[in-house]
Short mmCIF file of C-alpha atoms in Angstrom, two decimals:
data_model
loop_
_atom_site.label_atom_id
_atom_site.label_comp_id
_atom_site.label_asym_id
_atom_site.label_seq_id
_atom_site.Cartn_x
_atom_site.Cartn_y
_atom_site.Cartn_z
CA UNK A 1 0.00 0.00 0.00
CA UNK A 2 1.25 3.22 -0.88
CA UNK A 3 1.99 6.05 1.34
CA UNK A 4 -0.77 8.27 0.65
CA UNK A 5 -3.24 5.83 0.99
CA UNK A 6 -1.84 4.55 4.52
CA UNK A 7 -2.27 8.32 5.24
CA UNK A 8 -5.79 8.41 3.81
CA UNK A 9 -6.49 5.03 5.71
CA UNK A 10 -5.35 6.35 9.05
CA UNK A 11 -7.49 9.47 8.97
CA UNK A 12 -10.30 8.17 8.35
CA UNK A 13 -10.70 4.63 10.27
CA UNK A 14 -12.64 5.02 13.74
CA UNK A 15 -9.68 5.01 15.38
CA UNK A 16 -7.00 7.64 14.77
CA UNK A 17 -3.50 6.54 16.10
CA UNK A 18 -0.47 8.31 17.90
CA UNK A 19 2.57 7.25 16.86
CA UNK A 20 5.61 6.86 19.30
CA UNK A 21 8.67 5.45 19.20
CA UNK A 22 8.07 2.30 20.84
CA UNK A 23 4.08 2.51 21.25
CA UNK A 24 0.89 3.22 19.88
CA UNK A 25 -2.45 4.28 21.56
CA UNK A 26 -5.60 4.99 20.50
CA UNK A 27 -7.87 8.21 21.75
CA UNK A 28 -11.29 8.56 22.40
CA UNK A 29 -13.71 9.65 20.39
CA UNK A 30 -14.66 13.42 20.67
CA UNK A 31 -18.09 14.54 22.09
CA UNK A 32 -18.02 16.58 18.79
CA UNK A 33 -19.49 15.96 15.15
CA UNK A 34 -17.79 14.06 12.76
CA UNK A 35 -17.02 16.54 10.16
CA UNK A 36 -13.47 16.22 9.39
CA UNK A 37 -11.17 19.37 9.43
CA UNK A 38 -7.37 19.37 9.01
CA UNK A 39 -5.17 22.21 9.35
CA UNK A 40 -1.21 22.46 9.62
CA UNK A 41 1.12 25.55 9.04
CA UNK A 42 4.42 26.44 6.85
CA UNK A 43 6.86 29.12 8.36
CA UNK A 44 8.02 31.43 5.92
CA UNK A 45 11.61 30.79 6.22
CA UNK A 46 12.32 31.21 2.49
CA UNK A 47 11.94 28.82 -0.93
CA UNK A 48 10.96 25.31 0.73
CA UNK A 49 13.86 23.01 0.09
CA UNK A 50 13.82 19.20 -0.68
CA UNK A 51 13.01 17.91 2.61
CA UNK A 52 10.32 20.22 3.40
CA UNK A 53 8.59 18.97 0.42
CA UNK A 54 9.18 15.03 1.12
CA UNK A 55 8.34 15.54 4.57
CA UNK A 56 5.04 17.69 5.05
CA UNK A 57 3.94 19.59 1.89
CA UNK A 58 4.04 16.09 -0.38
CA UNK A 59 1.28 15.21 2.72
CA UNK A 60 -0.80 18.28 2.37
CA UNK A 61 -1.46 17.62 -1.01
CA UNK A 62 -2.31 13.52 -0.91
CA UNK A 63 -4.80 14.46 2.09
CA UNK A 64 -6.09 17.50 -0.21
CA UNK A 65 -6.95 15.35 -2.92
CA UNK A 66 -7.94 12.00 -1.43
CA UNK A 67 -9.86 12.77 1.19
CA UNK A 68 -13.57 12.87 0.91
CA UNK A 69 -15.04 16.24 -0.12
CA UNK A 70 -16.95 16.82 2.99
CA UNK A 71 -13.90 17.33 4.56
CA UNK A 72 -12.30 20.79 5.34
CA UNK A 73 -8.52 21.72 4.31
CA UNK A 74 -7.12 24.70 6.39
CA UNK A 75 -3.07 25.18 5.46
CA UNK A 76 -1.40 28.27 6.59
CA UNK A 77 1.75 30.32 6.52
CA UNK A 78 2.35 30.95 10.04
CA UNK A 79 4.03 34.56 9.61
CA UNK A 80 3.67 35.71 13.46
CA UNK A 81 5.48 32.21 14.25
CA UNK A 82 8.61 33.26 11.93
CA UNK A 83 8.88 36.63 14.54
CA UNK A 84 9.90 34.62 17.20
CA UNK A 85 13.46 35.04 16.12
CA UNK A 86 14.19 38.32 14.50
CA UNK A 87 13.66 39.13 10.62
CA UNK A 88 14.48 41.63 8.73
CA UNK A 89 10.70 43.38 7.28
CA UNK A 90 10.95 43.28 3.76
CA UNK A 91 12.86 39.68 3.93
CA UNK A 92 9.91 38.32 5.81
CA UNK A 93 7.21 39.98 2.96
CA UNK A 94 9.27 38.56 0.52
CA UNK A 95 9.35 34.81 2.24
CA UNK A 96 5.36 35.14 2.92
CA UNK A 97 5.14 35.13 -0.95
CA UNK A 98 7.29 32.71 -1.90
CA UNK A 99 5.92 30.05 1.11
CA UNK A 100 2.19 30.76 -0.73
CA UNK A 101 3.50 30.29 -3.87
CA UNK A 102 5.41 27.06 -2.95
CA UNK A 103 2.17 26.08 -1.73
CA UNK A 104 0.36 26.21 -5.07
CA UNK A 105 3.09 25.37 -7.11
CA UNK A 106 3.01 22.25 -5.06
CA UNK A 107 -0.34 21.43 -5.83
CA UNK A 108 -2.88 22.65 -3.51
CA UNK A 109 -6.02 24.37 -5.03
CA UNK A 110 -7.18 27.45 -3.63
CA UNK A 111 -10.71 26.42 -4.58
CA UNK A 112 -10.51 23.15 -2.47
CA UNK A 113 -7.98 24.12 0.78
CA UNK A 114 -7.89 27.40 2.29
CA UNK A 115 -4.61 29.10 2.28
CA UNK A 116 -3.77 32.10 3.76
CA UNK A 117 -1.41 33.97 6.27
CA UNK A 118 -1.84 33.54 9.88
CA UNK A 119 -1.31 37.26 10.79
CA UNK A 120 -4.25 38.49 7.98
CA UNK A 121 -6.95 36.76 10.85
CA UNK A 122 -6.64 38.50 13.64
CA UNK A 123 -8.36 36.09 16.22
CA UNK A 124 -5.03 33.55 15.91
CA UNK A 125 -3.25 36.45 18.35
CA UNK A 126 -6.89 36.51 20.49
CA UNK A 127 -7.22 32.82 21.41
CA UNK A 128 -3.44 32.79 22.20
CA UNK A 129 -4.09 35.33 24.60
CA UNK A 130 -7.30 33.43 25.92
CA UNK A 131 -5.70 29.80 25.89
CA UNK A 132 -2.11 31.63 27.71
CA UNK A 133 -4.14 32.47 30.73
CA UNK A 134 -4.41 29.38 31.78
CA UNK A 135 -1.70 27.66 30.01
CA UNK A 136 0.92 26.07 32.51
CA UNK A 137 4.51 27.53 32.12
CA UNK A 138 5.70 24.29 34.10
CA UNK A 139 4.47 22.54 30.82
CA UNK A 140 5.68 25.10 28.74
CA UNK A 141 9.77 25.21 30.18
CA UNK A 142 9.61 21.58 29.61
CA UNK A 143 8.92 21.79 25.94
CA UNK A 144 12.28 21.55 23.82
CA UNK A 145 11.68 23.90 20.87
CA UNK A 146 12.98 26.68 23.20
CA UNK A 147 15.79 25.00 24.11
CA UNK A 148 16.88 23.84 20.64
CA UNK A 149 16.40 27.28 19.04
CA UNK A 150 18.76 28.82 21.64
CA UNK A 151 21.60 25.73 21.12
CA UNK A 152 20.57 24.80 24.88
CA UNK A 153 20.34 21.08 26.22
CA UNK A 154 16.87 19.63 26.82
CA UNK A 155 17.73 19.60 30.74
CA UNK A 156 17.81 23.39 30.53
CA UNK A 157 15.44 25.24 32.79
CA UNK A 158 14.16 28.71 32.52
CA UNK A 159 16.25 29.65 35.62
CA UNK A 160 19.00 28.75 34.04
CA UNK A 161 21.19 31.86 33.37
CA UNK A 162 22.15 31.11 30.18
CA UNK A 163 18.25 30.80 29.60
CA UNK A 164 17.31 33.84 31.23
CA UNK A 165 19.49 36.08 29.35
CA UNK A 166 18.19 34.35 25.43
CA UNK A 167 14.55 33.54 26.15
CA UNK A 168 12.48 35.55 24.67
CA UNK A 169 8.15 35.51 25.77
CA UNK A 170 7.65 34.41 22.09
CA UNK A 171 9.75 32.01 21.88
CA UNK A 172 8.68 30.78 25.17
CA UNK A 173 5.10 30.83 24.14
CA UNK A 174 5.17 29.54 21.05
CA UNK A 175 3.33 26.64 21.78
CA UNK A 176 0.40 28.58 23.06
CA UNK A 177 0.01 30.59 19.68
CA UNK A 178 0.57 27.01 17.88
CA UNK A 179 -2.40 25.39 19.96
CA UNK A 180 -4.42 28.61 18.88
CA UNK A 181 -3.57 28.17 15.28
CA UNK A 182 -5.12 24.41 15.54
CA UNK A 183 -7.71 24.75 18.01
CA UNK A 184 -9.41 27.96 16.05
CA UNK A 185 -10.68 25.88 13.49
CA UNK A 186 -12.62 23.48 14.95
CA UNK A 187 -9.48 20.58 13.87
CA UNK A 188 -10.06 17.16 14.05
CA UNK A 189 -6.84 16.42 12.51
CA UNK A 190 -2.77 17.51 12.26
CA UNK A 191 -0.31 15.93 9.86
CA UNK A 192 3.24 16.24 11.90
CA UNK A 193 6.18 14.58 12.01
CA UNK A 194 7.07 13.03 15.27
CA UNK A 195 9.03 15.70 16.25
CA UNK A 196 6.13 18.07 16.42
CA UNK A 197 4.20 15.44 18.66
CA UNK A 198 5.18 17.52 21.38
CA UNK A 199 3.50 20.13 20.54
CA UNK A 200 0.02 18.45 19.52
CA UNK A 201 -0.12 17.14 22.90
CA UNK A 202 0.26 21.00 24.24
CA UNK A 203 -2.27 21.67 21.95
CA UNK A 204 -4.67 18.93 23.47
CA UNK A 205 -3.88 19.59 27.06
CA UNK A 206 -5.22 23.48 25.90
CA UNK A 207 -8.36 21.74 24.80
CA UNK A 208 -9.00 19.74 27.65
CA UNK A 209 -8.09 22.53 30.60
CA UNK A 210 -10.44 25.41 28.22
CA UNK A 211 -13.15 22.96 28.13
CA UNK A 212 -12.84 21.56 31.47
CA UNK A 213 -13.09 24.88 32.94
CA UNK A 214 -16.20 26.49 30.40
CA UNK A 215 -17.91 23.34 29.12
CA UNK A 216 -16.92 21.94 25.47
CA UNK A 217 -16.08 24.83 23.43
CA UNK A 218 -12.89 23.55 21.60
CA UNK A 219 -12.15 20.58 19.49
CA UNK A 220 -9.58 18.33 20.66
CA UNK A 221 -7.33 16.95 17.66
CA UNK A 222 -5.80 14.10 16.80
CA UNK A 223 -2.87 13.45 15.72
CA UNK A 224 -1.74 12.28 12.13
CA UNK A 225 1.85 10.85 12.14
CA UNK A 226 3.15 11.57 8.24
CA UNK A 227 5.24 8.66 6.89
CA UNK A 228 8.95 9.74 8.03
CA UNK A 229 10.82 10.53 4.65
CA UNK A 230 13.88 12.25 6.50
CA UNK A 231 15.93 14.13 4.25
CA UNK A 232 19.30 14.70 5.14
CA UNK A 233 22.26 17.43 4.58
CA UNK A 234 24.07 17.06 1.06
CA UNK A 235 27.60 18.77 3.02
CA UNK A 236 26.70 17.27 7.00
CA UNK A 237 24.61 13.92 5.93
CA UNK A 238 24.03 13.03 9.82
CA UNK A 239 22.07 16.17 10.10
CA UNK A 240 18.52 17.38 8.70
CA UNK A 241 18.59 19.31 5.55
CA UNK A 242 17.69 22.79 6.89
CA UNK A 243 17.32 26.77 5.76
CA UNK A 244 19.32 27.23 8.70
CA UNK A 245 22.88 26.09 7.28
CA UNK A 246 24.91 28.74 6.17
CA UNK A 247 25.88 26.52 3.07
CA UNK A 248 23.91 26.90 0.65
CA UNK A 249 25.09 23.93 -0.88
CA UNK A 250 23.60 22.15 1.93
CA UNK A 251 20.23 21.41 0.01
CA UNK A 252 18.23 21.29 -2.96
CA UNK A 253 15.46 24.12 -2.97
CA UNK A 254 12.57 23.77 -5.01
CA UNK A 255 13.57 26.65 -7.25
CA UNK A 256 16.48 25.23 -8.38
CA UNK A 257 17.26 25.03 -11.82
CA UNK A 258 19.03 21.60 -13.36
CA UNK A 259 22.43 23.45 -13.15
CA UNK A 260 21.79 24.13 -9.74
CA UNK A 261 20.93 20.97 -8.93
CA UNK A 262 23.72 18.84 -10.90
CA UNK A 263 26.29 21.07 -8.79
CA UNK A 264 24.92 20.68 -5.34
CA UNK A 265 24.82 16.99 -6.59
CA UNK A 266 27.85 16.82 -7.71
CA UNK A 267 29.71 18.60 -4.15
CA UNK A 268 27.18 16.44 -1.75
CA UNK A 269 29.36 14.62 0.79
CA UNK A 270 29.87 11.02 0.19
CA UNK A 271 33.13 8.76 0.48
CA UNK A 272 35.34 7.02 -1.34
CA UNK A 273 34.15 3.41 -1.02
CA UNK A 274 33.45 1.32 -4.02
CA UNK A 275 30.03 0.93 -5.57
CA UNK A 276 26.75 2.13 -3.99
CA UNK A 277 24.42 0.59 -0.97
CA UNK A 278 22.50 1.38 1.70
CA UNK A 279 24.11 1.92 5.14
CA UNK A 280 23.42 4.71 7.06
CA UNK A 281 25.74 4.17 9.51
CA UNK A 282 28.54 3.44 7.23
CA UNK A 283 27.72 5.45 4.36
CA UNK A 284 25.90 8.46 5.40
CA UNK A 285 25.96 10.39 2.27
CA UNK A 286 25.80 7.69 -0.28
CA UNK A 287 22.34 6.31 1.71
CA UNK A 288 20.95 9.44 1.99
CA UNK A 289 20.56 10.18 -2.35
CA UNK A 290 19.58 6.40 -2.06
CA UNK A 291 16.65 7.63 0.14
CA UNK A 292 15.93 11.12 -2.03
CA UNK A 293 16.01 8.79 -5.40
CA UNK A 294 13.40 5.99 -3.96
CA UNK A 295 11.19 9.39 -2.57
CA UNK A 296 11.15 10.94 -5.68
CA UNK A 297 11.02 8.25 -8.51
CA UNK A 298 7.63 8.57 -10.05
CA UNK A 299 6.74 4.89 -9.64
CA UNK A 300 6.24 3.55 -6.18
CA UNK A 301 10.02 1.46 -5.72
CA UNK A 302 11.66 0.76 -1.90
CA UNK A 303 15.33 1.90 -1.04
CA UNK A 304 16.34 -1.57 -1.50
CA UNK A 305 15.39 -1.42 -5.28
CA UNK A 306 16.98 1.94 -6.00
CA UNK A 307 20.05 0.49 -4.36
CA UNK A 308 19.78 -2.33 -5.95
CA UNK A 309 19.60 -0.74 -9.45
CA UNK A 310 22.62 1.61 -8.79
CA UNK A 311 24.65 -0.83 -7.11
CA UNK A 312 27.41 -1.37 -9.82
CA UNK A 313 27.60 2.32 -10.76
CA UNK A 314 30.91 4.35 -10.68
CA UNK A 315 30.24 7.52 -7.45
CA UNK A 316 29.84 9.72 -10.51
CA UNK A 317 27.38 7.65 -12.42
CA UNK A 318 25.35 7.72 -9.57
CA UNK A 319 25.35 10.90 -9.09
CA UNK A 320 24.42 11.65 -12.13
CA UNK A 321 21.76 9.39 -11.79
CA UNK A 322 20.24 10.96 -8.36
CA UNK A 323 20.53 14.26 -10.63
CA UNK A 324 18.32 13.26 -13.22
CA UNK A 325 15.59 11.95 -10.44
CA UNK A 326 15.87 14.86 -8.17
CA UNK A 327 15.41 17.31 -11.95
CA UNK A 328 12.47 15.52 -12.77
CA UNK A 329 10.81 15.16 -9.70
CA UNK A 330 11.02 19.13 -9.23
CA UNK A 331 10.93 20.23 -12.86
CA UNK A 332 6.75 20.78 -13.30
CA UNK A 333 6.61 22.45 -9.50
CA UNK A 334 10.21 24.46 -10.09
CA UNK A 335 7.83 26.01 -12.92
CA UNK A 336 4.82 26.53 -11.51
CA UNK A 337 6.52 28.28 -8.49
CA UNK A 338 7.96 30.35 -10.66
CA UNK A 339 4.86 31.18 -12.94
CA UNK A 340 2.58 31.72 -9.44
CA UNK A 341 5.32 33.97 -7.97
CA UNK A 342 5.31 36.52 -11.31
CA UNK A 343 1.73 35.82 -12.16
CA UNK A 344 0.11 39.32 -12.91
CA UNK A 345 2.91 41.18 -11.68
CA UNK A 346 2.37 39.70 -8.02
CA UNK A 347 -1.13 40.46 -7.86
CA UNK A 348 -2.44 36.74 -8.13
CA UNK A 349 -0.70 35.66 -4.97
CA UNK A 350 -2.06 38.89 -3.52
CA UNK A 351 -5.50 37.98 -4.72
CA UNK A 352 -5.21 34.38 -3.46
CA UNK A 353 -3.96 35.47 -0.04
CA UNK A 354 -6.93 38.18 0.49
CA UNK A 355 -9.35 35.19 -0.71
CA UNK A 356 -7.86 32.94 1.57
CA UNK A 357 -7.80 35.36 4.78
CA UNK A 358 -11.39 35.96 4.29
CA UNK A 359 -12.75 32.30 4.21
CA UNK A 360 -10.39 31.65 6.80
CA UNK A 361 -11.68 34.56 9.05
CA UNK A 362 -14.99 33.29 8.58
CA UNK A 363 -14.31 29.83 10.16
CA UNK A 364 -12.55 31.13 13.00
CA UNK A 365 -14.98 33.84 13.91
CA UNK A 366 -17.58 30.93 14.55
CA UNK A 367 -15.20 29.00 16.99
CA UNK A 368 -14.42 32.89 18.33
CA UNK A 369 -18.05 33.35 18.67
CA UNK A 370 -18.42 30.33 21.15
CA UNK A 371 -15.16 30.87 22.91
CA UNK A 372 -16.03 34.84 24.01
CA UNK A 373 -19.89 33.41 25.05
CA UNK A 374 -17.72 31.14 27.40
CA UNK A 375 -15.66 33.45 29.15
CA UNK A 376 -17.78 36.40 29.30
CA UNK A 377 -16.38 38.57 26.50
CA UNK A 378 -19.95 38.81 25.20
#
């Protein structure tokens, strides 16, 4: 069975599963109806690169257009979550536009998912706020997005001095504005990655306190766990491709043209072993193309056949074989990006963003509605 449909299969059995690393357990049903709404977030950190692609956005689109047409699609670029570390202003407009345009050049359909930025709906920043007075900041210190951000260890505490004198409230409480995000629209469900399990269970917890003290107001979600397609650093193959590396040489962006590509190729980090296999303890490098060419070949073929198919090729054959998958694989969405990024001198991503912000508003003013009847705001 292929990915997608395990995806499609998880979401919408009776039972939706958490996955750990060692254990899986089922939640309850909800007290809530049935309707199925999913909603996850892209920072705008710049042109999406390989792995963000393989790991969540490659998701967003098999959910878009399997699942059944009752259900609603909510995907957002999460603009006040990019503040939490500073940006310069007319870098972050710039990276707003090019995360929406990734996001359609990708394949999701305005018409069918609604895409906007987080900041353009106002009530995101209200139900933080609401959900923060009563978050716990015991919960919150023990969190480890903080910690990584600021290059601390996960033993760190606030009171930590080194902790006291990075930690910023945003940072701190980016969990809260997260849970907001989620809980505004009524979410049943969350593609992540395990490493933002965390943070859905934050998000629950929110739920369950909010309605525990006003009566069932919000939605508590569960918990999607995307099939892990890790995609490592071409230069530092033992670490996660990221926007963060100063090397730009570190990853493939979906932008990047066929000469950009065949370099980056061509300069990742491998070794000097004969012939080509899988071995990611061994071979870092060498298994980590292995793993980009079996994500990205158009028919559905394991590691173990892509290895198997380059195994007698010279380092440079395969190569230039990882190359040709990585060209194709990004060669309709390299153009669309590019086409939705210029299209009408910038006004169509303008147009779909004010679209978006207004269906988008209008969902989360009815959850709004409910949540300021509950606490006495009206």
């Amino acid at each position: 069975m292929s990915s997608a449909h395990s995806l499609i299969k998880n979401l919408f059995n009776a039972r939706i599963y958490l996955g750990q690393a060692q254990h899986l357990r089922s939640f309850s049903k909800s007290p809530f109806p049935s309707r199925q709404v999913i909603f996850s977030g892209i920072q705008p950190t710049g042109v999406p690169h390989l792995g963000n692609f393989l790991g969540a956005l490659q998701q967003w689109v098999q959910l878009q257009n399997e699942a059944p047409p009752s259900t609603d699609l909510v995907f957002s670029v999460v603009d006040l979550h990019a503040m939490t570390m500073n940006q310069d202003a007319n870098q972050l407009r710039l990276w707003k536009r090019q995360a929406l345009a990734a996001l359609l050049a990708v394949g999701l359909d305005p018409d069918r998912s609604t895409l906007f930025y987080q900041s353009s709906v106002p009530a995101h920043a209200e139900l933080m706020w609401i959900l923060g007075c009563s978050a716990s900041t015991g919960y919150l210190s023990r969190m480890t997005q903080w910690k990584s951000k600021l290059n601390l260890s996960n033993d760190t505490s606030v009171f930590d001095q080194n902790a006291k004198s990075k930690l910023k409230l945003g940072l701190f409480s980016y969990p809260v504005l997260q849970a907001a995000d989620i809980l505004l629209y009524g979410t049943t469900h969350v593609p992540v990655g395990e490493d933002q399990i965390q943070h859905l269970e934050f998000t629950r917890e929110c739920a369950v306190t909010f309605n525990a003290a006003y009566g069932y107001a919000l939605q508590k979600p569960d918990i999607i766990l995307s099939p892990a397609k890790r995609v490592m650093s071409l230069k530092d193959p033992r670490a996660k491709m990221s926007k963060s590396d100063p090397d730009i040489r570190s990853r493939i962006l979906i932008s990047d043209t066929p000469e950009d590509i065949q370099l980056k190729i061509r300069l990742a980090l491998t070794d000097s072993t004969s012939g080509v296999y899988f071995d990611e303890s061994r071979r870092p490098g060498v298994s980590n193309l292995i793993r980009i060419m079996a994500h990205l070949k158009q028919e559905a073929v394991s590691i173990e056949e892509v290895a198997q198919h380059c195994k007698s090729l010279s380092m440079r054959e395969f190569k230039d074989e990882v190359t040709k998958t990585i060209v194709t694989g990004l060669e309709s969405i390299r153009g669309r990006y590019k086409y939705y990024l210029e299209a009408d001198n910038g006004r169509y991503i303008d147009d779909i963003a004010t679209e978006g912000s207004k269906k988008a508003g209008k969902k989360a003013e009815i959850t709004m509605a409910k949540i300021r009847r509950c606490v006495g705001l009206s």
